[in-house]
Amino acid sequence: MEIEIGNFTRVEGKFVYAEVTIYTDPDSGGENVSLYMKLPYEVEATLADLEKLARTEAIKKMRSAADWLVEKTD
């Protein structure tokens, strides 16, 4: 699995929107999931901080989606 962080767009207030794409099977051109997430933003945050936060939140969303799928198929 690979995670690609795209653009960050700052919005009014203390938030940014992050574009994140998760490639579930990049070696065989497999599936991908694109997310557009609203994340908290602090003025002191570096780009590396925002990328780490985006990656962490994307993984949480994927785990949550997988748990939901398991629940619905039981």
PDB file of N, CA, C and O in Angstrom:
ATOM      1  N   MET A   1       0.845  -1.162   0.000  1.00  0.00           N
ATOM      2  CA  MET A   1       0.000   0.000   0.000  1.00  0.00           C
ATOM      3  C   MET A   1       0.899   1.236   0.000  1.00  0.00           C
ATOM      4  O   MET A   1       1.905   1.282   0.697  1.00  0.00           O
ATOM      5  N   GLU A   2       0.525   2.204  -0.801  1.00  0.00           N
ATOM      6  CA  GLU A   2       1.237   3.472  -0.844  1.00  0.00           C
ATOM      7  C   GLU A   2       0.246   4.602  -0.613  1.00  0.00           C
ATOM      8  O   GLU A   2      -0.919   4.515  -1.022  1.00  0.00           O
ATOM      9  N   ILE A   3       0.721   5.640   0.037  1.00  0.00           N
ATOM     10  CA  ILE A   3      -0.113   6.809   0.284  1.00  0.00           C
ATOM     11  C   ILE A   3       0.560   8.013  -0.346  1.00  0.00           C
ATOM     12  O   ILE A   3       1.730   8.281  -0.091  1.00  0.00           O
ATOM     13  N   GLU A   4      -0.192   8.714  -1.182  1.00  0.00           N
ATOM     14  CA  GLU A   4       0.321   9.911  -1.841  1.00  0.00           C
ATOM     15  C   GLU A   4      -0.434  11.123  -1.310  1.00  0.00           C
ATOM     16  O   GLU A   4      -1.670  11.150  -1.331  1.00  0.00           O
ATOM     17  N   ILE A   5       0.310  12.098  -0.827  1.00  0.00           N
ATOM     18  CA  ILE A   5      -0.291  13.317  -0.323  1.00  0.00           C
ATOM     19  C   ILE A   5      -0.258  14.347  -1.442  1.00  0.00           C
ATOM     20  O   ILE A   5       0.809  14.639  -1.996  1.00  0.00           O
ATOM     21  N   GLY A   6      -1.423  14.886  -1.775  1.00  0.00           N
ATOM     22  CA  GLY A   6      -1.506  15.899  -2.832  1.00  0.00           C
ATOM     23  C   GLY A   6      -1.450  17.299  -2.247  1.00  0.00           C
ATOM     24  O   GLY A   6      -0.644  17.585  -1.366  1.00  0.00           O
ATOM     25  N   ASN A   7      -2.334  18.131  -2.696  1.00  0.00           N
ATOM     26  CA  ASN A   7      -2.351  19.535  -2.290  1.00  0.00           C
ATOM     27  C   ASN A   7      -3.035  19.756  -0.953  1.00  0.00           C
ATOM     28  O   ASN A   7      -3.918  18.991  -0.559  1.00  0.00           O
ATOM     29  N   PHE A   8      -2.648  20.829  -0.316  1.00  0.00           N
ATOM     30  CA  PHE A   8      -3.329  21.323   0.864  1.00  0.00           C
ATOM     31  C   PHE A   8      -3.960  22.662   0.491  1.00  0.00           C
ATOM     32  O   PHE A   8      -3.309  23.497  -0.136  1.00  0.00           O
ATOM     33  N   THR A   9      -5.207  22.843   0.875  1.00  0.00           N
ATOM     34  CA  THR A   9      -5.896  24.091   0.617  1.00  0.00           C
ATOM     35  C   THR A   9      -6.381  24.657   1.936  1.00  0.00           C
ATOM     36  O   THR A   9      -7.184  24.016   2.627  1.00  0.00           O
ATOM     37  N   ARG A  10      -5.878  25.816   2.282  1.00  0.00           N
ATOM     38  CA  ARG A  10      -6.280  26.429   3.547  1.00  0.00           C
ATOM     39  C   ARG A  10      -7.661  27.043   3.375  1.00  0.00           C
ATOM     40  O   ARG A  10      -7.953  27.676   2.371  1.00  0.00           O
ATOM     41  N   VAL A  11      -8.501  26.829   4.372  1.00  0.00           N
ATOM     42  CA  VAL A  11      -9.844  27.405   4.357  1.00  0.00           C
ATOM     43  C   VAL A  11      -9.991  28.323   5.551  1.00  0.00           C
ATOM     44  O   VAL A  11      -9.153  28.341   6.447  1.00  0.00           O
ATOM     45  N   GLU A  12     -11.051  29.068   5.553  1.00  0.00           N
ATOM     46  CA  GLU A  12     -11.295  30.011   6.640  1.00  0.00           C
ATOM     47  C   GLU A  12     -11.262  29.300   7.986  1.00  0.00           C
ATOM     48  O   GLU A  12     -11.746  28.181   8.120  1.00  0.00           O
ATOM     49  N   GLY A  13     -10.683  29.937   8.945  1.00  0.00           N
ATOM     50  CA  GLY A  13     -10.553  29.313  10.252  1.00  0.00           C
ATOM     51  C   GLY A  13      -9.234  28.578  10.363  1.00  0.00           C
ATOM     52  O   GLY A  13      -8.266  28.895   9.676  1.00  0.00           O
ATOM     53  N   LYS A  14      -9.220  27.590  11.194  1.00  0.00           N
ATOM     54  CA  LYS A  14      -7.970  26.862  11.455  1.00  0.00           C
ATOM     55  C   LYS A  14      -8.016  25.466  10.855  1.00  0.00           C
ATOM     56  O   LYS A  14      -7.774  24.467  11.530  1.00  0.00           O
ATOM     57  N   PHE A  15      -8.341  25.393   9.565  1.00  0.00           N
ATOM     58  CA  PHE A  15      -8.439  24.107   8.892  1.00  0.00           C
ATOM     59  C   PHE A  15      -7.790  24.169   7.516  1.00  0.00           C
ATOM     60  O   PHE A  15      -7.680  25.228   6.915  1.00  0.00           O
ATOM     61  N   VAL A  16      -7.366  23.018   7.041  1.00  0.00           N
ATOM     62  CA  VAL A  16      -6.923  22.848   5.662  1.00  0.00           C
ATOM     63  C   VAL A  16      -7.653  21.630   5.097  1.00  0.00           C
ATOM     64  O   VAL A  16      -8.072  20.740   5.834  1.00  0.00           O
ATOM     65  N   TYR A  17      -7.819  21.622   3.799  1.00  0.00           N
ATOM     66  CA  TYR A  17      -8.291  20.427   3.111  1.00  0.00           C
ATOM     67  C   TYR A  17      -7.069  19.749   2.510  1.00  0.00           C
ATOM     68  O   TYR A  17      -6.205  20.408   1.933  1.00  0.00           O
ATOM     69  N   ALA A  18      -6.998  18.452   2.682  1.00  0.00           N
ATOM     70  CA  ALA A  18      -5.871  17.679   2.164  1.00  0.00           C
ATOM     71  C   ALA A  18      -6.375  16.671   1.143  1.00  0.00           C
ATOM     72  O   ALA A  18      -7.388  16.007   1.368  1.00  0.00           O
ATOM     73  N   GLU A  19      -5.675  16.583   0.027  1.00  0.00           N
ATOM     74  CA  GLU A  19      -5.964  15.569  -0.975  1.00  0.00           C
ATOM     75  C   GLU A  19      -5.028  14.393  -0.729  1.00  0.00           C
ATOM     76  O   GLU A  19      -3.814  14.552  -0.721  1.00  0.00           O
ATOM     77  N   VAL A  20      -5.607  13.214  -0.522  1.00  0.00           N
ATOM     78  CA  VAL A  20      -4.819  12.020  -0.222  1.00  0.00           C
ATOM     79  C   VAL A  20      -5.302  10.876  -1.112  1.00  0.00           C
ATOM     80  O   VAL A  20      -6.506  10.653  -1.243  1.00  0.00           O
ATOM     81  N   THR A  21      -4.373  10.167  -1.729  1.00  0.00           N
ATOM     82  CA  THR A  21      -4.721   8.986  -2.518  1.00  0.00           C
ATOM     83  C   THR A  21      -4.010   7.788  -1.915  1.00  0.00           C
ATOM     84  O   THR A  21      -2.807   7.836  -1.660  1.00  0.00           O
ATOM     85  N   ILE A  22      -4.771   6.728  -1.684  1.00  0.00           N
ATOM     86  CA  ILE A  22      -4.217   5.489  -1.147  1.00  0.00           C
ATOM     87  C   ILE A  22      -4.265   4.445  -2.258  1.00  0.00           C
ATOM     88  O   ILE A  22      -5.335   4.158  -2.794  1.00  0.00           O
ATOM     89  N   TYR A  23      -3.101   3.925  -2.603  1.00  0.00           N
ATOM     90  CA  TYR A  23      -2.987   2.872  -3.617  1.00  0.00           C
ATOM     91  C   TYR A  23      -2.874   1.551  -2.872  1.00  0.00           C
ATOM     92  O   TYR A  23      -1.891   1.308  -2.183  1.00  0.00           O
ATOM     93  N   THR A  24      -3.883   0.695  -3.011  1.00  0.00           N
ATOM     94  CA  THR A  24      -3.907  -0.533  -2.230  1.00  0.00           C
ATOM     95  C   THR A  24      -3.032  -1.642  -2.804  1.00  0.00           C
ATOM     96  O   THR A  24      -2.625  -2.531  -2.082  1.00  0.00           O
ATOM     97  N   ASP A  25      -2.766  -1.595  -4.104  1.00  0.00           N
ATOM     98  CA  ASP A  25      -1.911  -2.608  -4.727  1.00  0.00           C
ATOM     99  C   ASP A  25      -1.139  -1.969  -5.878  1.00  0.00           C
ATOM    100  O   ASP A  25      -1.410  -2.249  -7.046  1.00  0.00           O
ATOM    101  N   PRO A  26      -0.187  -1.097  -5.568  1.00  0.00           N
ATOM    102  CA  PRO A  26       0.494  -0.328  -6.620  1.00  0.00           C
ATOM    103  C   PRO A  26       1.310  -1.170  -7.598  1.00  0.00           C
ATOM    104  O   PRO A  26       1.477  -0.791  -8.747  1.00  0.00           O
ATOM    105  N   ASP A  27       1.793  -2.337  -7.176  1.00  0.00           N
ATOM    106  CA  ASP A  27       2.626  -3.164  -8.056  1.00  0.00           C
ATOM    107  C   ASP A  27       1.859  -3.741  -9.232  1.00  0.00           C
ATOM    108  O   ASP A  27       2.430  -3.986 -10.284  1.00  0.00           O
ATOM    109  N   SER A  28       0.566  -3.967  -9.051  1.00  0.00           N
ATOM    110  CA  SER A  28      -0.209  -4.534 -10.154  1.00  0.00           C
ATOM    111  C   SER A  28      -1.257  -3.555 -10.672  1.00  0.00           C
ATOM    112  O   SER A  28      -2.217  -3.961 -11.320  1.00  0.00           O
ATOM    113  N   GLY A  29      -1.050  -2.274 -10.392  1.00  0.00           N
ATOM    114  CA  GLY A  29      -1.994  -1.269 -10.881  1.00  0.00           C
ATOM    115  C   GLY A  29      -3.355  -1.389 -10.240  1.00  0.00           C
ATOM    116  O   GLY A  29      -4.361  -1.014 -10.822  1.00  0.00           O
ATOM    117  N   GLY A  30      -3.384  -1.904  -9.024  1.00  0.00           N
ATOM    118  CA  GLY A  30      -4.639  -2.202  -8.338  1.00  0.00           C
ATOM    119  C   GLY A  30      -5.497  -1.002  -8.029  1.00  0.00           C
ATOM    120  O   GLY A  30      -5.399   0.038  -8.653  1.00  0.00           O
ATOM    121  N   GLU A  31      -6.321  -1.171  -7.053  1.00  0.00           N
ATOM    122  CA  GLU A  31      -7.314  -0.172  -6.678  1.00  0.00           C
ATOM    123  C   GLU A  31      -6.678   1.023  -5.991  1.00  0.00           C
ATOM    124  O   GLU A  31      -5.604   0.933  -5.424  1.00  0.00           O
ATOM    125  N   ASN A  32      -7.389   2.138  -6.055  1.00  0.00           N
ATOM    126  CA  ASN A  32      -6.977   3.286  -5.264  1.00  0.00           C
ATOM    127  C   ASN A  32      -8.202   3.971  -4.697  1.00  0.00           C
ATOM    128  O   ASN A  32      -9.305   3.816  -5.203  1.00  0.00           O
ATOM    129  N   VAL A  33      -7.984   4.694  -3.620  1.00  0.00           N
ATOM    130  CA  VAL A  33      -9.041   5.429  -2.945  1.00  0.00           C
ATOM    131  C   VAL A  33      -8.545   6.855  -2.790  1.00  0.00           C
ATOM    132  O   VAL A  33      -7.430   7.079  -2.312  1.00  0.00           O
ATOM    133  N   SER A  34      -9.357   7.817  -3.198  1.00  0.00           N
ATOM    134  CA  SER A  34      -8.997   9.217  -3.037  1.00  0.00           C
ATOM    135  C   SER A  34      -9.847   9.832  -1.945  1.00  0.00           C
ATOM    136  O   SER A  34     -11.059   9.607  -1.894  1.00  0.00           O
ATOM    137  N   LEU A  35      -9.203  10.581  -1.079  1.00  0.00           N
ATOM    138  CA  LEU A  35      -9.887  11.243   0.028  1.00  0.00           C
ATOM    139  C   LEU A  35      -9.614  12.736  -0.039  1.00  0.00           C
ATOM    140  O   LEU A  35      -8.533  13.168  -0.444  1.00  0.00           O
ATOM    141  N   TYR A  36     -10.594  13.503   0.351  1.00  0.00           N
ATOM    142  CA  TYR A  36     -10.456  14.943   0.476  1.00  0.00           C
ATOM    143  C   TYR A  36     -10.871  15.244   1.897  1.00  0.00           C
ATOM    144  O   TYR A  36     -12.054  15.218   2.225  1.00  0.00           O
ATOM    145  N   MET A  37      -9.886  15.464   2.780  1.00  0.00           N
ATOM    146  CA  MET A  37     -10.157  15.523   4.210  1.00  0.00           C
ATOM    147  C   MET A  37      -9.946  16.924   4.776  1.00  0.00           C
ATOM    148  O   MET A  37      -9.011  17.617   4.392  1.00  0.00           O
ATOM    149  N   LYS A  38     -10.810  17.283   5.711  1.00  0.00           N
ATOM    150  CA  LYS A  38     -10.668  18.540   6.432  1.00  0.00           C
ATOM    151  C   LYS A  38      -9.864  18.254   7.694  1.00  0.00           C
ATOM    152  O   LYS A  38     -10.245  17.429   8.518  1.00  0.00           O
ATOM    153  N   LEU A  39      -8.723  18.951   7.836  1.00  0.00           N
ATOM    154  CA  LEU A  39      -7.821  18.709   8.952  1.00  0.00           C
ATOM    155  C   LEU A  39      -7.581  20.002   9.732  1.00  0.00           C
ATOM    156  O   LEU A  39      -7.585  21.089   9.150  1.00  0.00           O
ATOM    157  N   PRO A  40      -7.334  19.879  11.039  1.00  0.00           N
ATOM    158  CA  PRO A  40      -7.016  21.074  11.819  1.00  0.00           C
ATOM    159  C   PRO A  40      -5.666  21.644  11.385  1.00  0.00           C
ATOM    160  O   PRO A  40      -4.763  20.902  11.001  1.00  0.00           O
ATOM    161  N   TYR A  41      -5.555  22.957  11.445  1.00  0.00           N
ATOM    162  CA  TYR A  41      -4.340  23.628  10.993  1.00  0.00           C
ATOM    163  C   TYR A  41      -3.884  24.608  12.065  1.00  0.00           C
ATOM    164  O   TYR A  41      -4.678  25.377  12.604  1.00  0.00           O
ATOM    165  N   GLU A  42      -2.607  24.558  12.375  1.00  0.00           N
ATOM    166  CA  GLU A  42      -2.017  25.515  13.291  1.00  0.00           C
ATOM    167  C   GLU A  42      -0.939  26.284  12.538  1.00  0.00           C
ATOM    168  O   GLU A  42      -0.211  25.712  11.725  1.00  0.00           O
ATOM    169  N   VAL A  43      -0.840  27.560  12.814  1.00  0.00           N
ATOM    170  CA  VAL A  43       0.096  28.421  12.097  1.00  0.00           C
ATOM    171  C   VAL A  43       1.526  27.894  12.173  1.00  0.00           C
ATOM    172  O   VAL A  43       2.283  27.986  11.213  1.00  0.00           O
ATOM    173  N   GLU A  44       1.881  27.282  13.294  1.00  0.00           N
ATOM    174  CA  GLU A  44       3.240  26.790  13.479  1.00  0.00           C
ATOM    175  C   GLU A  44       3.523  25.504  12.709  1.00  0.00           C
ATOM    176  O   GLU A  44       4.668  25.058  12.639  1.00  0.00           O
ATOM    177  N   ALA A  45       2.509  24.883  12.160  1.00  0.00           N
ATOM    178  CA  ALA A  45       2.674  23.588  11.494  1.00  0.00           C
ATOM    179  C   ALA A  45       3.525  23.719  10.236  1.00  0.00           C
ATOM    180  O   ALA A  45       3.358  24.648   9.452  1.00  0.00           O
ATOM    181  N   THR A  46       4.415  22.762  10.055  1.00  0.00           N
ATOM    182  CA  THR A  46       5.220  22.705   8.838  1.00  0.00           C
ATOM    183  C   THR A  46       4.508  21.819   7.818  1.00  0.00           C
ATOM    184  O   THR A  46       3.550  21.102   8.154  1.00  0.00           O
ATOM    185  N   LEU A  47       4.991  21.844   6.611  1.00  0.00           N
ATOM    186  CA  LEU A  47       4.436  20.964   5.583  1.00  0.00           C
ATOM    187  C   LEU A  47       4.592  19.506   5.993  1.00  0.00           C
ATOM    188  O   LEU A  47       3.683  18.698   5.812  1.00  0.00           O
ATOM    189  N   ALA A  48       5.721  19.164   6.580  1.00  0.00           N
ATOM    190  CA  ALA A  48       5.950  17.791   7.054  1.00  0.00           C
ATOM    191  C   ALA A  48       4.928  17.408   8.123  1.00  0.00           C
ATOM    192  O   ALA A  48       4.431  16.281   8.133  1.00  0.00           O
ATOM    193  N   ASP A  49       4.605  18.349   9.013  1.00  0.00           N
ATOM    194  CA  ASP A  49       3.588  18.087  10.044  1.00  0.00           C
ATOM    195  C   ASP A  49       2.232  17.793   9.402  1.00  0.00           C
ATOM    196  O   ASP A  49       1.530  16.867   9.806  1.00  0.00           O
ATOM    197  N   LEU A  50       1.870  18.607   8.414  1.00  0.00           N
ATOM    198  CA  LEU A  50       0.574  18.423   7.743  1.00  0.00           C
ATOM    199  C   LEU A  50       0.533  17.110   6.967  1.00  0.00           C
ATOM    200  O   LEU A  50      -0.486  16.409   6.959  1.00  0.00           O
ATOM    201  N   GLU A  51       1.637  16.754   6.315  1.00  0.00           N
ATOM    202  CA  GLU A  51       1.685  15.492   5.579  1.00  0.00           C
ATOM    203  C   GLU A  51       1.558  14.305   6.526  1.00  0.00           C
ATOM    204  O   GLU A  51       0.848  13.341   6.225  1.00  0.00           O
ATOM    205  N   LYS A  52       2.219  14.373   7.672  1.00  0.00           N
ATOM    206  CA  LYS A  52       2.123  13.292   8.663  1.00  0.00           C
ATOM    207  C   LYS A  52       0.695  13.172   9.184  1.00  0.00           C
ATOM    208  O   LYS A  52       0.153  12.076   9.293  1.00  0.00           O
ATOM    209  N   LEU A  53       0.060  14.306   9.482  1.00  0.00           N
ATOM    210  CA  LEU A  53      -1.322  14.296   9.955  1.00  0.00           C
ATOM    211  C   LEU A  53      -2.262  13.734   8.888  1.00  0.00           C
ATOM    212  O   LEU A  53      -3.132  12.903   9.189  1.00  0.00           O
ATOM    213  N   ALA A  54      -2.081  14.148   7.640  1.00  0.00           N
ATOM    214  CA  ALA A  54      -2.921  13.655   6.545  1.00  0.00           C
ATOM    215  C   ALA A  54      -2.774  12.145   6.386  1.00  0.00           C
ATOM    216  O   ALA A  54      -3.758  11.422   6.224  1.00  0.00           O
ATOM    217  N   ARG A  55      -1.548  11.658   6.448  1.00  0.00           N
ATOM    218  CA  ARG A  55      -1.279  10.219   6.314  1.00  0.00           C
ATOM    219  C   ARG A  55      -1.941   9.441   7.462  1.00  0.00           C
ATOM    220  O   ARG A  55      -2.620   8.433   7.244  1.00  0.00           O
ATOM    221  N   THR A  56      -1.791   9.935   8.680  1.00  0.00           N
ATOM    222  CA  THR A  56      -2.371   9.282   9.854  1.00  0.00           C
ATOM    223  C   THR A  56      -3.894   9.240   9.768  1.00  0.00           C
ATOM    224  O   THR A  56      -4.512   8.202  10.022  1.00  0.00           O
ATOM    225  N   GLU A  57      -4.498  10.358   9.391  1.00  0.00           N
ATOM    226  CA  GLU A  57      -5.960  10.415   9.304  1.00  0.00           C
ATOM    227  C   GLU A  57      -6.489   9.548   8.159  1.00  0.00           C
ATOM    228  O   GLU A  57      -7.544   8.929   8.280  1.00  0.00           O
ATOM    229  N   ALA A  58      -5.761   9.477   7.058  1.00  0.00           N
ATOM    230  CA  ALA A  58      -6.175   8.627   5.937  1.00  0.00           C
ATOM    231  C   ALA A  58      -6.169   7.161   6.343  1.00  0.00           C
ATOM    232  O   ALA A  58      -7.085   6.401   6.008  1.00  0.00           O
ATOM    233  N   ILE A  59      -5.148   6.749   7.082  1.00  0.00           N
ATOM    234  CA  ILE A  59      -5.080   5.364   7.552  1.00  0.00           C
ATOM    235  C   ILE A  59      -6.238   5.068   8.492  1.00  0.00           C
ATOM    236  O   ILE A  59      -6.867   4.009   8.411  1.00  0.00           O
ATOM    237  N   LYS A  60      -6.561   6.013   9.373  1.00  0.00           N
ATOM    238  CA  LYS A  60      -7.708   5.826  10.282  1.00  0.00           C
ATOM    239  C   LYS A  60      -9.001   5.651   9.491  1.00  0.00           C
ATOM    240  O   LYS A  60      -9.825   4.797   9.816  1.00  0.00           O
ATOM    241  N   LYS A  61      -9.178   6.454   8.447  1.00  0.00           N
ATOM    242  CA  LYS A  61     -10.399   6.354   7.635  1.00  0.00           C
ATOM    243  C   LYS A  61     -10.463   5.011   6.907  1.00  0.00           C
ATOM    244  O   LYS A  61     -11.531   4.414   6.794  1.00  0.00           O
ATOM    245  N   MET A  62      -9.328   4.521   6.408  1.00  0.00           N
ATOM    246  CA  MET A  62      -9.311   3.224   5.731  1.00  0.00           C
ATOM    247  C   MET A  62      -9.636   2.100   6.708  1.00  0.00           C
ATOM    248  O   MET A  62     -10.392   1.182   6.378  1.00  0.00           O
ATOM    249  N   ARG A  63      -9.086   2.156   7.915  1.00  0.00           N
ATOM    250  CA  ARG A  63      -9.390   1.137   8.923  1.00  0.00           C
ATOM    251  C   ARG A  63     -10.874   1.164   9.289  1.00  0.00           C
ATOM    252  O   ARG A  63     -11.509   0.123   9.439  1.00  0.00           O
ATOM    253  N   SER A  64     -11.401   2.364   9.435  1.00  0.00           N
ATOM    254  CA  SER A  64     -12.818   2.512   9.769  1.00  0.00           C
ATOM    255  C   SER A  64     -13.694   1.941   8.650  1.00  0.00           C
ATOM    256  O   SER A  64     -14.681   1.247   8.917  1.00  0.00           O
ATOM    257  N   ALA A  65     -13.319   2.197   7.416  1.00  0.00           N
ATOM    258  CA  ALA A  65     -14.076   1.668   6.277  1.00  0.00           C
ATOM    259  C   ALA A  65     -13.994   0.145   6.230  1.00  0.00           C
ATOM    260  O   ALA A  65     -14.994  -0.537   5.972  1.00  0.00           O
ATOM    261  N   ALA A  66     -12.821  -0.400   6.502  1.00  0.00           N
ATOM    262  CA  ALA A  66     -12.665  -1.862   6.505  1.00  0.00           C
ATOM    263  C   ALA A  66     -13.502  -2.492   7.614  1.00  0.00           C
ATOM    264  O   ALA A  66     -14.155  -3.504   7.406  1.00  0.00           O
ATOM    265  N   ASP A  67     -13.500  -1.871   8.803  1.00  0.00           N
ATOM    266  CA  ASP A  67     -14.327  -2.375   9.903  1.00  0.00           C
ATOM    267  C   ASP A  67     -15.807  -2.337   9.539  1.00  0.00           C
ATOM    268  O   ASP A  67     -16.554  -3.273   9.828  1.00  0.00           O
ATOM    269  N   TRP A  68     -16.235  -1.269   8.888  1.00  0.00           N
ATOM    270  CA  TRP A  68     -17.632  -1.130   8.484  1.00  0.00           C
ATOM    271  C   TRP A  68     -18.002  -2.235   7.488  1.00  0.00           C
ATOM    272  O   TRP A  68     -19.059  -2.844   7.582  1.00  0.00           O
ATOM    273  N   LEU A  69     -17.106  -2.494   6.517  1.00  0.00           N
ATOM    274  CA  LEU A  69     -17.376  -3.548   5.537  1.00  0.00           C
ATOM    275  C   LEU A  69     -17.505  -4.915   6.193  1.00  0.00           C
ATOM    276  O   LEU A  69     -18.379  -5.711   5.849  1.00  0.00           O
ATOM    277  N   VAL A  70     -16.616  -5.214   7.119  1.00  0.00           N
ATOM    278  CA  VAL A  70     -16.674  -6.489   7.833  1.00  0.00           C
ATOM    279  C   VAL A  70     -17.995  -6.608   8.570  1.00  0.00           C
ATOM    280  O   VAL A  70     -18.665  -7.655   8.545  1.00  0.00           O
ATOM    281  N   GLU A  71     -18.407  -5.547   9.231  1.00  0.00           N
ATOM    282  CA  GLU A  71     -19.666  -5.549   9.976  1.00  0.00           C
ATOM    283  C   GLU A  71     -20.860  -5.783   9.061  1.00  0.00           C
ATOM    284  O   GLU A  71     -21.777  -6.521   9.398  1.00  0.00           O
ATOM    285  N   LYS A  72     -20.839  -5.177   7.896  1.00  0.00           N
ATOM    286  CA  LYS A  72     -21.972  -5.297   6.960  1.00  0.00           C
ATOM    287  C   LYS A  72     -22.021  -6.656   6.273  1.00  0.00           C
ATOM    288  O   LYS A  72     -23.061  -7.056   5.786  1.00  0.00           O
ATOM    289  N   THR A  73     -20.896  -7.360   6.203  1.00  0.00           N
ATOM    290  CA  THR A  73     -20.897  -8.656   5.532  1.00  0.00           C
ATOM    291  C   THR A  73     -21.084  -9.823   6.475  1.00  0.00           C
ATOM    292  O   THR A  73     -21.180 -10.965   6.044  1.00  0.00           O
ATOM    293  N   ASP A  74     -21.098  -9.552   7.767  1.00  0.00           N
ATOM    294  CA  ASP A  74     -21.328 -10.637   8.750  1.00  0.00           C
ATOM    295  C   ASP A  74     -22.790 -10.968   8.881  1.00  0.00           C
ATOM    296  O   ASP A  74     -23.678 -10.300   8.664  1.00  0.00           O
TER     297      ASP A  74
END
